[in-house]
Short mmCIF file of C-alpha atoms and ligand atoms in Angstrom, two decimals:
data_model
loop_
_atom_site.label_atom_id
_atom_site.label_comp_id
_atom_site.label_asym_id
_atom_site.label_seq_id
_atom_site.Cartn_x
_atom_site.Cartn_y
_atom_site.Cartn_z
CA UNK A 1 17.66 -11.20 -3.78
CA UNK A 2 16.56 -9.54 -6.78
CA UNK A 3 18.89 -6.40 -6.46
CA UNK A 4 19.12 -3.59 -4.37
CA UNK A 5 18.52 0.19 -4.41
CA UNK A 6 22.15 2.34 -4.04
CA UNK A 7 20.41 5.44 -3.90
CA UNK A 8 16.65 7.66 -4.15
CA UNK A 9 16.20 10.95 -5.46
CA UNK A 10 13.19 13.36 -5.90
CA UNK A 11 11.68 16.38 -6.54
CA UNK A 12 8.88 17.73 -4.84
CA UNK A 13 5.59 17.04 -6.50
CA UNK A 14 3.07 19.49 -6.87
CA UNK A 15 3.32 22.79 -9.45
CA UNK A 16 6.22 23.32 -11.25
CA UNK A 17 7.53 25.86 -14.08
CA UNK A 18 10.08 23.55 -14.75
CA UNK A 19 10.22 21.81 -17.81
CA UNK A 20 10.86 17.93 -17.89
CA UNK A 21 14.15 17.64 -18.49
CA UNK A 22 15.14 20.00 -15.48
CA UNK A 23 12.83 18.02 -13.36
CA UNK A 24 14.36 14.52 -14.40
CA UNK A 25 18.14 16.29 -13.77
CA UNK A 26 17.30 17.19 -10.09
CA UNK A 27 16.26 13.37 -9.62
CA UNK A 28 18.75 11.87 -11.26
CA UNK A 29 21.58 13.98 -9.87
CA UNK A 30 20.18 13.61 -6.42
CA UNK A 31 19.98 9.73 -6.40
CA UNK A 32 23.19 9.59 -8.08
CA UNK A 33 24.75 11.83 -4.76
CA UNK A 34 22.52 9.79 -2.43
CA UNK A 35 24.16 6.36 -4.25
CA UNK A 36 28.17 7.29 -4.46
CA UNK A 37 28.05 7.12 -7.70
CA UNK A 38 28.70 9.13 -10.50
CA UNK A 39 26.58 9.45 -14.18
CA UNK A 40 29.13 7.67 -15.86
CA UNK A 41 28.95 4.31 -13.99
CA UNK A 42 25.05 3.97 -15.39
CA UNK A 43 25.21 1.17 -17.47
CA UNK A 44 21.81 1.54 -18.59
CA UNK A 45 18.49 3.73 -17.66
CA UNK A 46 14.91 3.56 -17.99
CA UNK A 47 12.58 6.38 -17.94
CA UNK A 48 8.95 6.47 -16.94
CA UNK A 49 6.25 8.82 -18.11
CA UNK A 50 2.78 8.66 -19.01
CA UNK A 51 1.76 12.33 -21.06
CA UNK A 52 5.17 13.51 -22.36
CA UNK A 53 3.46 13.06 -25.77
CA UNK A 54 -0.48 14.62 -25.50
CA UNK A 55 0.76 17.26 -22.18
CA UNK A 56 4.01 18.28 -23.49
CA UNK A 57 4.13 17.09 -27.37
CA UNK A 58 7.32 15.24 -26.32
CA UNK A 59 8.47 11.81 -26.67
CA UNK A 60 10.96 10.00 -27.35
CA UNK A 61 11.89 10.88 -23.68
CA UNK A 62 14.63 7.99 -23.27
CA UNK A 63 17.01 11.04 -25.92
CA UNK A 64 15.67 13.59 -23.97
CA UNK A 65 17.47 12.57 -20.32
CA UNK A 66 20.10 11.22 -22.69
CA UNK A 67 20.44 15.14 -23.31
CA UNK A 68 21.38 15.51 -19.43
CA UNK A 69 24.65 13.82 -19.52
CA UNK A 70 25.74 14.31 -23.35
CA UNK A 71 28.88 12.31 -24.07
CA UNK A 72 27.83 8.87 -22.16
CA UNK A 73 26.25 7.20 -24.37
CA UNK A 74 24.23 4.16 -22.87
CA UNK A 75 21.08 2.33 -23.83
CA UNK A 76 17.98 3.86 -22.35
CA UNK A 77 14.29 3.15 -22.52
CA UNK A 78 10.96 4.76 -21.83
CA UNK A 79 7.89 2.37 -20.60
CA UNK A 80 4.57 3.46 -20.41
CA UNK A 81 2.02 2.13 -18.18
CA UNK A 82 -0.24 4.86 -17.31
CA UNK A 83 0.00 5.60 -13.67
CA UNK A 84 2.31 2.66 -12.85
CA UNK A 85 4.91 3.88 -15.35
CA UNK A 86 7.76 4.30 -12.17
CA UNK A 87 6.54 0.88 -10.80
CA UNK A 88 7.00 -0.95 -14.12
CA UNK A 89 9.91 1.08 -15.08
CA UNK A 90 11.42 -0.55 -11.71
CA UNK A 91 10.35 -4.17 -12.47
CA UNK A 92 11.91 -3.75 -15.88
CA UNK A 93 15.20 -2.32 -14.78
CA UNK A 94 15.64 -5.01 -12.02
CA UNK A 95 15.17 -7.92 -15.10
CA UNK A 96 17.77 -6.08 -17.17
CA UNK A 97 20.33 -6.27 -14.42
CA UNK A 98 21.87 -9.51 -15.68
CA UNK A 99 23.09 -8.16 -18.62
CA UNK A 100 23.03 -3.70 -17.30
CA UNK A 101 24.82 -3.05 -13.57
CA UNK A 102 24.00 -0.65 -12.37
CA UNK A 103 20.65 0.80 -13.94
CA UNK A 104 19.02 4.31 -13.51
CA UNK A 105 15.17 5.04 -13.10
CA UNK A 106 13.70 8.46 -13.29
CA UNK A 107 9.68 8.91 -13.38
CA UNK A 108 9.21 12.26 -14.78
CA UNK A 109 6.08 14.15 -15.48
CA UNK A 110 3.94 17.14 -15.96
CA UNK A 111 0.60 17.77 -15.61
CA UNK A 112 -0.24 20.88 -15.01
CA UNK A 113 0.16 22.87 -18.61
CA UNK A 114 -2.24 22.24 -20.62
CA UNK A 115 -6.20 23.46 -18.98
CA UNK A 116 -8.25 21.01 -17.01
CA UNK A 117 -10.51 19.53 -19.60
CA UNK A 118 -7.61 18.78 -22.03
CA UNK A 119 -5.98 17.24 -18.91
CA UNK A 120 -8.89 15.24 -17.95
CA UNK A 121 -9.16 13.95 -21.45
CA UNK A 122 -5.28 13.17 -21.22
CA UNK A 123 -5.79 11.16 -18.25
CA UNK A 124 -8.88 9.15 -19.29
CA UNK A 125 -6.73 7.75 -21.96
CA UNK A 126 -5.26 5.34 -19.34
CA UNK A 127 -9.20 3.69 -19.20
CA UNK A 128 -10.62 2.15 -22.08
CA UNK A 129 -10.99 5.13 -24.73
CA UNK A 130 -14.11 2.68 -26.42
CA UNK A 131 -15.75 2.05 -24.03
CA UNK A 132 -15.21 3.70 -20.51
CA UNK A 133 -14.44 7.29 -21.78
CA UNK A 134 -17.04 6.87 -24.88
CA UNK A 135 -19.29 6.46 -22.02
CA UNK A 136 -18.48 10.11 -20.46
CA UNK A 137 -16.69 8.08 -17.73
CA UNK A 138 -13.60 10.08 -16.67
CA UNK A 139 -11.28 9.14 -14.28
CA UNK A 140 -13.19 10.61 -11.03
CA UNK A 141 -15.93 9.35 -12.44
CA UNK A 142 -14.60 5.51 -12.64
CA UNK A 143 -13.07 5.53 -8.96
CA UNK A 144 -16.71 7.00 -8.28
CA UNK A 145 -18.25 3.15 -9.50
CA UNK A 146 -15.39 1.85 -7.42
CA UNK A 147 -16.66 3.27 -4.44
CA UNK A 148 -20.45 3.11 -4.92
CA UNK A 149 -19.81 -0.64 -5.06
CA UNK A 150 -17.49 -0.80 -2.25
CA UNK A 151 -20.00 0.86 -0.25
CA UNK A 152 -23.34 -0.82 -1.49
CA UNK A 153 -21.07 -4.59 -0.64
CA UNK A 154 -19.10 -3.50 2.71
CA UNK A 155 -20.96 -0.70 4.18
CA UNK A 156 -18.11 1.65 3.74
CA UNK A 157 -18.98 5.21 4.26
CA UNK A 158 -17.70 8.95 3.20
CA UNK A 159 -16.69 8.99 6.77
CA UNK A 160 -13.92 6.43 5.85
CA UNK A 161 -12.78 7.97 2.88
CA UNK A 162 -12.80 11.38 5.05
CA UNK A 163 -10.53 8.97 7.62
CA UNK A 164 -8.00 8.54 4.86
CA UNK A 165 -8.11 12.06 3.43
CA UNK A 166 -7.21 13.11 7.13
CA UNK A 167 -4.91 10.71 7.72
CA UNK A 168 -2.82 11.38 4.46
CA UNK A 169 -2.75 15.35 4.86
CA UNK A 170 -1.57 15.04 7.89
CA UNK A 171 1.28 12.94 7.00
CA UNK A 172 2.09 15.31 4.41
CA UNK A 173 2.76 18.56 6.96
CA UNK A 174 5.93 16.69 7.20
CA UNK A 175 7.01 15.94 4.00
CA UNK A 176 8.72 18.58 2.74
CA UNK A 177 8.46 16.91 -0.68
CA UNK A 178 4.69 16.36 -0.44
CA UNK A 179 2.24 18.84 -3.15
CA UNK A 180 0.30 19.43 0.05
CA UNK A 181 2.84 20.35 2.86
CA UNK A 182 2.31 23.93 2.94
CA UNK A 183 -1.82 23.22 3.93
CA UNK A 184 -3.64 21.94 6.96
CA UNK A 185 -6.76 20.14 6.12
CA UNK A 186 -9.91 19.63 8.90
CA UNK A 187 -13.03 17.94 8.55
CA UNK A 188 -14.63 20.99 7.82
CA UNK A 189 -12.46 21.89 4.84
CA UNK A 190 -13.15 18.56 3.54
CA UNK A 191 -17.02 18.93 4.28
CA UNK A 192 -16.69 22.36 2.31
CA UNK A 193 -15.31 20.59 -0.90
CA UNK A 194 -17.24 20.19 -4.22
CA UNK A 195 -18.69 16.86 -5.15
CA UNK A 196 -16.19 15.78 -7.97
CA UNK A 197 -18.16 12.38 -9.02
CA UNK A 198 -20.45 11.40 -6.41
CA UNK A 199 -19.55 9.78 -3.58
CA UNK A 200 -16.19 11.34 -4.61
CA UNK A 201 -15.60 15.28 -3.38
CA UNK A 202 -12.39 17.41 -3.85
CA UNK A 203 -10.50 15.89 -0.70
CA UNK A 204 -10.78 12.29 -1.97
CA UNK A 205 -8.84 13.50 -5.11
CA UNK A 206 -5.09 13.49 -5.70
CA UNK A 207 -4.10 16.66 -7.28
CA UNK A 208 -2.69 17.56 -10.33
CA UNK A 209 1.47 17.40 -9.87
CA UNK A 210 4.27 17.98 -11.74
CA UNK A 211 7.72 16.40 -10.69
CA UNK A 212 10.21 13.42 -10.62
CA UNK A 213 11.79 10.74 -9.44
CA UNK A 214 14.60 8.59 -9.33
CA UNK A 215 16.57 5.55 -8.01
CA UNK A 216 19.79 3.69 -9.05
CA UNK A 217 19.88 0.08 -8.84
CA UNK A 218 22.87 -3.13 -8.64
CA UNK A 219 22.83 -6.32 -7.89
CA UNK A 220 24.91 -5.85 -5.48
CA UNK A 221 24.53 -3.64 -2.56
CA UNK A 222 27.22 -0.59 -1.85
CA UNK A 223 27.58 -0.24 1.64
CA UNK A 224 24.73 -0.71 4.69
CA UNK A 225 22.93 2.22 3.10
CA UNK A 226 21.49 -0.13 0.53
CA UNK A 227 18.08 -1.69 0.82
CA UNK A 228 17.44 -4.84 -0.70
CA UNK A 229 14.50 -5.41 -3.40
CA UNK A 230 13.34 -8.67 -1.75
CA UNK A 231 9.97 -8.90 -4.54
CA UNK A 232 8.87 -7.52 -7.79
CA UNK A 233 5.74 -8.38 -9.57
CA UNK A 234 3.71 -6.72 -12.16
CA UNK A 235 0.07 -8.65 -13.44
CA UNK A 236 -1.62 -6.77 -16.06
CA UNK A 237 -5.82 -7.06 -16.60
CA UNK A 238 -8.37 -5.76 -18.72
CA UNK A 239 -8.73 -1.88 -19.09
CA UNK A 240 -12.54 -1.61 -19.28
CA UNK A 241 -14.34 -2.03 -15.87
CA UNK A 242 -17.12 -3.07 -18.26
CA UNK A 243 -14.92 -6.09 -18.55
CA UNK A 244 -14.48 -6.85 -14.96
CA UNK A 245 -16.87 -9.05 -12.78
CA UNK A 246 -16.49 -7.22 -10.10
CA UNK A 247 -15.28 -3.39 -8.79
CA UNK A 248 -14.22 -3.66 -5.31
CA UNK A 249 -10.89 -5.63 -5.93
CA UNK A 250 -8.62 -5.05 -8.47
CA UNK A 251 -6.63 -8.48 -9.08
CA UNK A 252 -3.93 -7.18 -11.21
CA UNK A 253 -2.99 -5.85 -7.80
CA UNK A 254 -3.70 -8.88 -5.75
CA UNK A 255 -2.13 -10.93 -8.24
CA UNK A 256 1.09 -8.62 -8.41
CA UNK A 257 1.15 -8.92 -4.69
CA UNK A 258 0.92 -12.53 -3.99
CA UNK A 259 3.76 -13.18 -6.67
CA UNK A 260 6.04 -10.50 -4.67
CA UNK A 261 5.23 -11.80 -1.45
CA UNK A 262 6.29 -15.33 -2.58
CA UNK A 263 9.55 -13.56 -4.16
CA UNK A 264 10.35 -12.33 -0.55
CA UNK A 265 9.55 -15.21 1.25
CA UNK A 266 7.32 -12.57 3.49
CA UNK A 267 3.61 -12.49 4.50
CA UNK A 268 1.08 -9.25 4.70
CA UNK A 269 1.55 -9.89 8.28
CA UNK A 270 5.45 -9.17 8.19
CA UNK A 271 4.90 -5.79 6.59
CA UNK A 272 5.95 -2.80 8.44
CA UNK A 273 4.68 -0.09 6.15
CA UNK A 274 2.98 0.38 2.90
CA UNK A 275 3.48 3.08 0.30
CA UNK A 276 0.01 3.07 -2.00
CA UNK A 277 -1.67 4.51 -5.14
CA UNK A 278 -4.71 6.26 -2.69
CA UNK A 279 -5.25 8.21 -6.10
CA UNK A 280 -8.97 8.79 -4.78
CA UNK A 281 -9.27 8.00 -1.32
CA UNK A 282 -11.08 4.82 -2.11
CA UNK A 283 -8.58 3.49 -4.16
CA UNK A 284 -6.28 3.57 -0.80
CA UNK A 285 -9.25 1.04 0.90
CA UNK A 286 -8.85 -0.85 -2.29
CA UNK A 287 -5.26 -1.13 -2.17
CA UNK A 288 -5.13 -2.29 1.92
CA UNK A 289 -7.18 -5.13 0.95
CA UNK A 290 -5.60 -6.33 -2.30
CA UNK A 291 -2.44 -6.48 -0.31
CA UNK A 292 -4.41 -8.59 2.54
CA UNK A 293 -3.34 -5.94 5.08
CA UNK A 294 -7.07 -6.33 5.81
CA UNK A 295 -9.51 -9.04 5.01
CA UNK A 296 -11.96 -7.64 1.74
CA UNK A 297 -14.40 -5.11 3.60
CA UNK A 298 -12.31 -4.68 6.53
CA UNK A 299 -9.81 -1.67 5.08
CA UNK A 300 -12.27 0.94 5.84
CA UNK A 301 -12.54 -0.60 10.21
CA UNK A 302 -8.49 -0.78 10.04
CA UNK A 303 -8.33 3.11 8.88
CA UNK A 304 -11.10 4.21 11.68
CA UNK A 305 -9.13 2.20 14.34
CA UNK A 306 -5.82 4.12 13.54
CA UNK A 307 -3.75 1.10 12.31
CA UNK A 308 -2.21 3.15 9.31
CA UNK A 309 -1.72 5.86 10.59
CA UNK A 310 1.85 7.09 12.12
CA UNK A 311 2.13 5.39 15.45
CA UNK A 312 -0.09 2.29 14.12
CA UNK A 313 0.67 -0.98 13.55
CA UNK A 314 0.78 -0.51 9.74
CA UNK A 315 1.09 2.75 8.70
CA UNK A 316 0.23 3.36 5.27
CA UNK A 317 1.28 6.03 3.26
CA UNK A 318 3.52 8.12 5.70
CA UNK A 319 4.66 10.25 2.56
CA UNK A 320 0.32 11.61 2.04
CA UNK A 321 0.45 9.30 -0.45
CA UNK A 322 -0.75 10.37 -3.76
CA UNK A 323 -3.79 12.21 -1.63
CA UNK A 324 -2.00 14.65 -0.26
CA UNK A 325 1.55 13.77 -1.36
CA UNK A 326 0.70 14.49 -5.01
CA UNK A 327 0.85 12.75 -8.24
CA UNK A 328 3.27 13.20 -10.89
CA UNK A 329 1.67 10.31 -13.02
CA UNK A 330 5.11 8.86 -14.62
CA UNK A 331 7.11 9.28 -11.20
CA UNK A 332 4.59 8.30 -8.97
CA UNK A 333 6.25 4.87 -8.26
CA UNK A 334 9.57 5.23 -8.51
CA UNK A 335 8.25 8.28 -5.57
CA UNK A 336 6.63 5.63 -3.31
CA UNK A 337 10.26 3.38 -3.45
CA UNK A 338 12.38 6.74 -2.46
CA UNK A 339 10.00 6.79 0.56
CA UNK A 340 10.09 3.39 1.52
CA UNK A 341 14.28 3.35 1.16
CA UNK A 342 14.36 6.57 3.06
CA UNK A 343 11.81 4.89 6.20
CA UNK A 344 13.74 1.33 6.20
CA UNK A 345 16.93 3.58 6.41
CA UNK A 346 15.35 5.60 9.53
CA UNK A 347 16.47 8.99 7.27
CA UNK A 348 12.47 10.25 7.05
CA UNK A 349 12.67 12.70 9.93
CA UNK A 350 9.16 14.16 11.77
CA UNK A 351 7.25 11.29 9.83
CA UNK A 352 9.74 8.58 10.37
CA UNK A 353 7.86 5.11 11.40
CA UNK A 354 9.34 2.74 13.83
CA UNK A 355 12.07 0.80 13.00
CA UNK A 356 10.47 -0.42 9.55
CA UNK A 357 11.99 -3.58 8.33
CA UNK A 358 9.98 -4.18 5.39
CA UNK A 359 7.70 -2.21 3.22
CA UNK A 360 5.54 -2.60 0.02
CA UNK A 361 4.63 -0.46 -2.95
CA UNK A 362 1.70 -0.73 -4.75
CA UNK A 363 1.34 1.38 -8.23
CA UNK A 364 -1.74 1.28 -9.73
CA UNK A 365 -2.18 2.41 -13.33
CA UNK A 366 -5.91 2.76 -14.89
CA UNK A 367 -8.60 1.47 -13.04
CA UNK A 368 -6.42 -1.36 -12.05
CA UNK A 369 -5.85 -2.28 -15.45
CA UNK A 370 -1.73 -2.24 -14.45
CA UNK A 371 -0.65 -2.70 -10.82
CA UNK A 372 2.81 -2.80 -9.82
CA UNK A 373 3.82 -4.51 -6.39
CA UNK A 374 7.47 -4.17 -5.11
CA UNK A 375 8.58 -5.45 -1.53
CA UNK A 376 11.84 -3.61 0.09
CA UNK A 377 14.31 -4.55 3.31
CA UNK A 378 16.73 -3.27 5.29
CA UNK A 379 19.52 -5.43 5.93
CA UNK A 380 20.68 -6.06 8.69
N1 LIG B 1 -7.34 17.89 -3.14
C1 LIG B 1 -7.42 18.98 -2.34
N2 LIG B 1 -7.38 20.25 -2.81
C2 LIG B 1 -7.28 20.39 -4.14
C3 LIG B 1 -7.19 19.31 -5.02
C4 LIG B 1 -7.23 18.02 -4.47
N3 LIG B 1 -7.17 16.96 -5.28
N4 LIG B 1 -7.09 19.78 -6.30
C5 LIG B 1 -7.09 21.12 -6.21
N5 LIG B 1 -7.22 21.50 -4.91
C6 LIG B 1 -7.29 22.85 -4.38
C7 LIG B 1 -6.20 23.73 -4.93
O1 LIG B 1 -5.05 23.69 -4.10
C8 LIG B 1 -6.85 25.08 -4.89
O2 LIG B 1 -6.81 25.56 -3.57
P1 LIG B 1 -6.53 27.12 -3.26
O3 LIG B 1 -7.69 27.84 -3.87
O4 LIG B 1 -6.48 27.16 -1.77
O5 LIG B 1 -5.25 27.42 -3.94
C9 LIG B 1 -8.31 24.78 -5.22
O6 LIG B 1 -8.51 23.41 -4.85
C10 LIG B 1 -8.65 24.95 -6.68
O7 LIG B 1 -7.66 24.28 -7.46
P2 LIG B 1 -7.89 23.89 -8.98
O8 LIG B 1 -6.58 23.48 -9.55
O9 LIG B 1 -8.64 25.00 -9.67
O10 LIG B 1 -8.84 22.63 -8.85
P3 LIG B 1 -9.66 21.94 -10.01
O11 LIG B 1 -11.10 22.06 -9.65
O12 LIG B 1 -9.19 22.41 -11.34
O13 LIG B 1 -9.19 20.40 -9.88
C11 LIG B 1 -9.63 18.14 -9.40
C12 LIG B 1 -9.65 19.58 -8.86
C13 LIG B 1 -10.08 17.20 -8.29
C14 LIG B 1 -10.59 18.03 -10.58
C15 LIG B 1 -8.18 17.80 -9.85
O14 LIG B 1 -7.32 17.88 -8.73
C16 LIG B 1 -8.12 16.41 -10.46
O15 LIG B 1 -8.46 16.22 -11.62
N6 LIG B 1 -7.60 15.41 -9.71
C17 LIG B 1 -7.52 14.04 -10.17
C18 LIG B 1 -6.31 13.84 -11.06
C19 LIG B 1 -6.32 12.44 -11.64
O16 LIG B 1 -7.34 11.94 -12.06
N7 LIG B 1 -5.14 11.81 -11.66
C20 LIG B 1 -5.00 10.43 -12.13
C21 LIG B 1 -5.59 9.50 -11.12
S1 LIG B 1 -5.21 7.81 -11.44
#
């Protein structure tokens, strides 16, 4: 066992006029209520944020949360990974438990202050800024390849991505948490969308979130509310999709996942549900296959038959995902873990799945340049 997860706490993502801080305090307080325990039995905490320093001209974020509970004074780090900041936040914070017990981890982010082309700029520095972005590829723009190839190799269609755009919207009506819960999306409102990046249009976009994230970790569990981390893995590739030999796999992920299937001593077939980083809904095809929930190609017939959707036999993304869900970059996957403890705890209400056992994570930062996988259990 590589530790366990006392409690989960989160904002909800989508617009905020909150500042940082105050969006890292509701986390942290909330995971600390959910876990018994109080600030000052953190040992040690790690933060995880991607744009602090070009959205908000803040870093040094590890002081900043240090600023929410003045008086304990305990080591704290930030990590930066682009979009799978939360996810290798976790990983790090479960390696430091030998010597830290227990350790804090709060994603926190915002997006949505400075205007969209600054933003989009911001973002595209998680791609290669010499080659990708020099290239007038932005991030909608990259997925765009991703799915051109997908589609020229497996015969995937818009009609699939429109299958997981559905699929994750709908999910998010009940997720009170989720950027998207307030709206009901149809075919035709996705048919009405602009083309972003060709074959890309507005519904196979996450949005633009603000928000945070948090969970408190042991090695030891507290109690039968505590769900075991039964794998970790992070694998790290090249940045540049110029570099990469091909575009409809990315095997930093399939890499991260084989290692944290090993660690849990589990196969794809054993997995009950899986949170992924569906930041465009191809990416969310991507992600089924890298995890060999589906053979490569096969993602796409899996979605259509209803498999991952509530009531399948895997759902996928019962939070709306990143689609729907929303995005806070930095507490994206320490988000997808407070989902996945609240399903294997049976605490997730109108979306609960059935009786999950185990569920997997998948946290994608770049174009796959940075995946992290993490594999979670209830104990029985
Ligand atoms: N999906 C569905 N609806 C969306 C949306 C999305 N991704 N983004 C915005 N909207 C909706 C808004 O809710 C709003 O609806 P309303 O008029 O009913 O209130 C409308 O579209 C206009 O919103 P706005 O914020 O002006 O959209 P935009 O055109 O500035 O931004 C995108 C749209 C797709 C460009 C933006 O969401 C985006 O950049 N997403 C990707 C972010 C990203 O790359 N993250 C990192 C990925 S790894």
């Amino acid at each position: 066992m590589l530790g366990y997860v006392l409690g989960v706490g989160k904002t909800r993502f989508g617009p905020s006029s909150h500042a940082m801080p105050r969006l890292a305090h509701e986390a942290i307080w909330a995971a600390l209520a959910d876990s018994g325990l109080a600030i000052t039995d953190i040992k040690a905490f790690v933060v995880a944020n991607f744009l602090g320093g070009p959205n908000e001209s803040q870093l040094h974020l590890n002081s900043v949360v240090a600023g929410l509970f003045p008086g304990h004074r305990i080591p704290g780090w930030r990590v930066e990974a682009a979009c799978a900041s939360g996810g290798v936040a976790l990983h790090q914070a479960l390696a430091m438990l030998g010597t830290y017990d227990p350790v804090l981890v709060v994603g926190v982010e915002r997006l949505s202050g400075p205007p969209g082309g600054v933003l989009t700029h911001n973002i595209g520095m998680a791609g290669d800024v010499g080659l990708d972005q020099a290239a007038g590829l932005t991030f909608p723009a990259s997925y765009a390849l991703v799915a051109q190839r997908h589609m020229e190799r497996y015969g995937t269609t818009t009609a699939d991505f429109d299958a997981v755009s559905l699929k994750n919207h709908h999910n998010a009506r009940m997720n009170p948490l989720a950027h998207f819960h307030h709206k009901t999306v149809t075919q035709a409102d996705i048919d009405a969308g602009p083309t972003v990046a060709a074959p890309l249009r507005l519904f196979d976009c996450c949005p633009v979130s603000d928000g945070a994230a948090a969970a408190v970790i042991s090695a030891c569990p507290r109690g039968v509310r505590s769900i075991a981390v039964l794998g970790s893995a992070v694998s790290t590739d090249v940045i540049s999709l110029a570099q990469r030999a091909e575009h409809t796999t990315f095997p930093a992920a399939s890499d991260a996942a084989a290692e944290a299937y090993r660690q849990a001593g589990v196969g794809p077939g054993e997995v009950d549900m899986a949170e992924v980083h569906d930041c465009f809904t191809i990416a969310e095809l991507v992600a089924i296959e890298d995890l060999g929930l589906a053979k490569p190609g096969e993602a796409a017939a899996l979605t259509q038959s209803g498999a991952t959707a509530l009531g399948g036999s895997i759902p996928v993304n019962a939070s709306g995902g990143l689609k729907a869900g929303g995005h806070a970059i930095g507490a994206t996957g320490v988000g997808q873990v407070y989902e996945l403890v609240r399903q294997l705890r049976g605490e997730a209400g109108e979306r609960q799945v059935a009786s999950p056992r185990i569920g997997v994570s998948h946290n994608v930062g770049g174009v796959g340049g940075t995946c992290a996988v993490h594999i979670l259990g209830r104990r029985s």
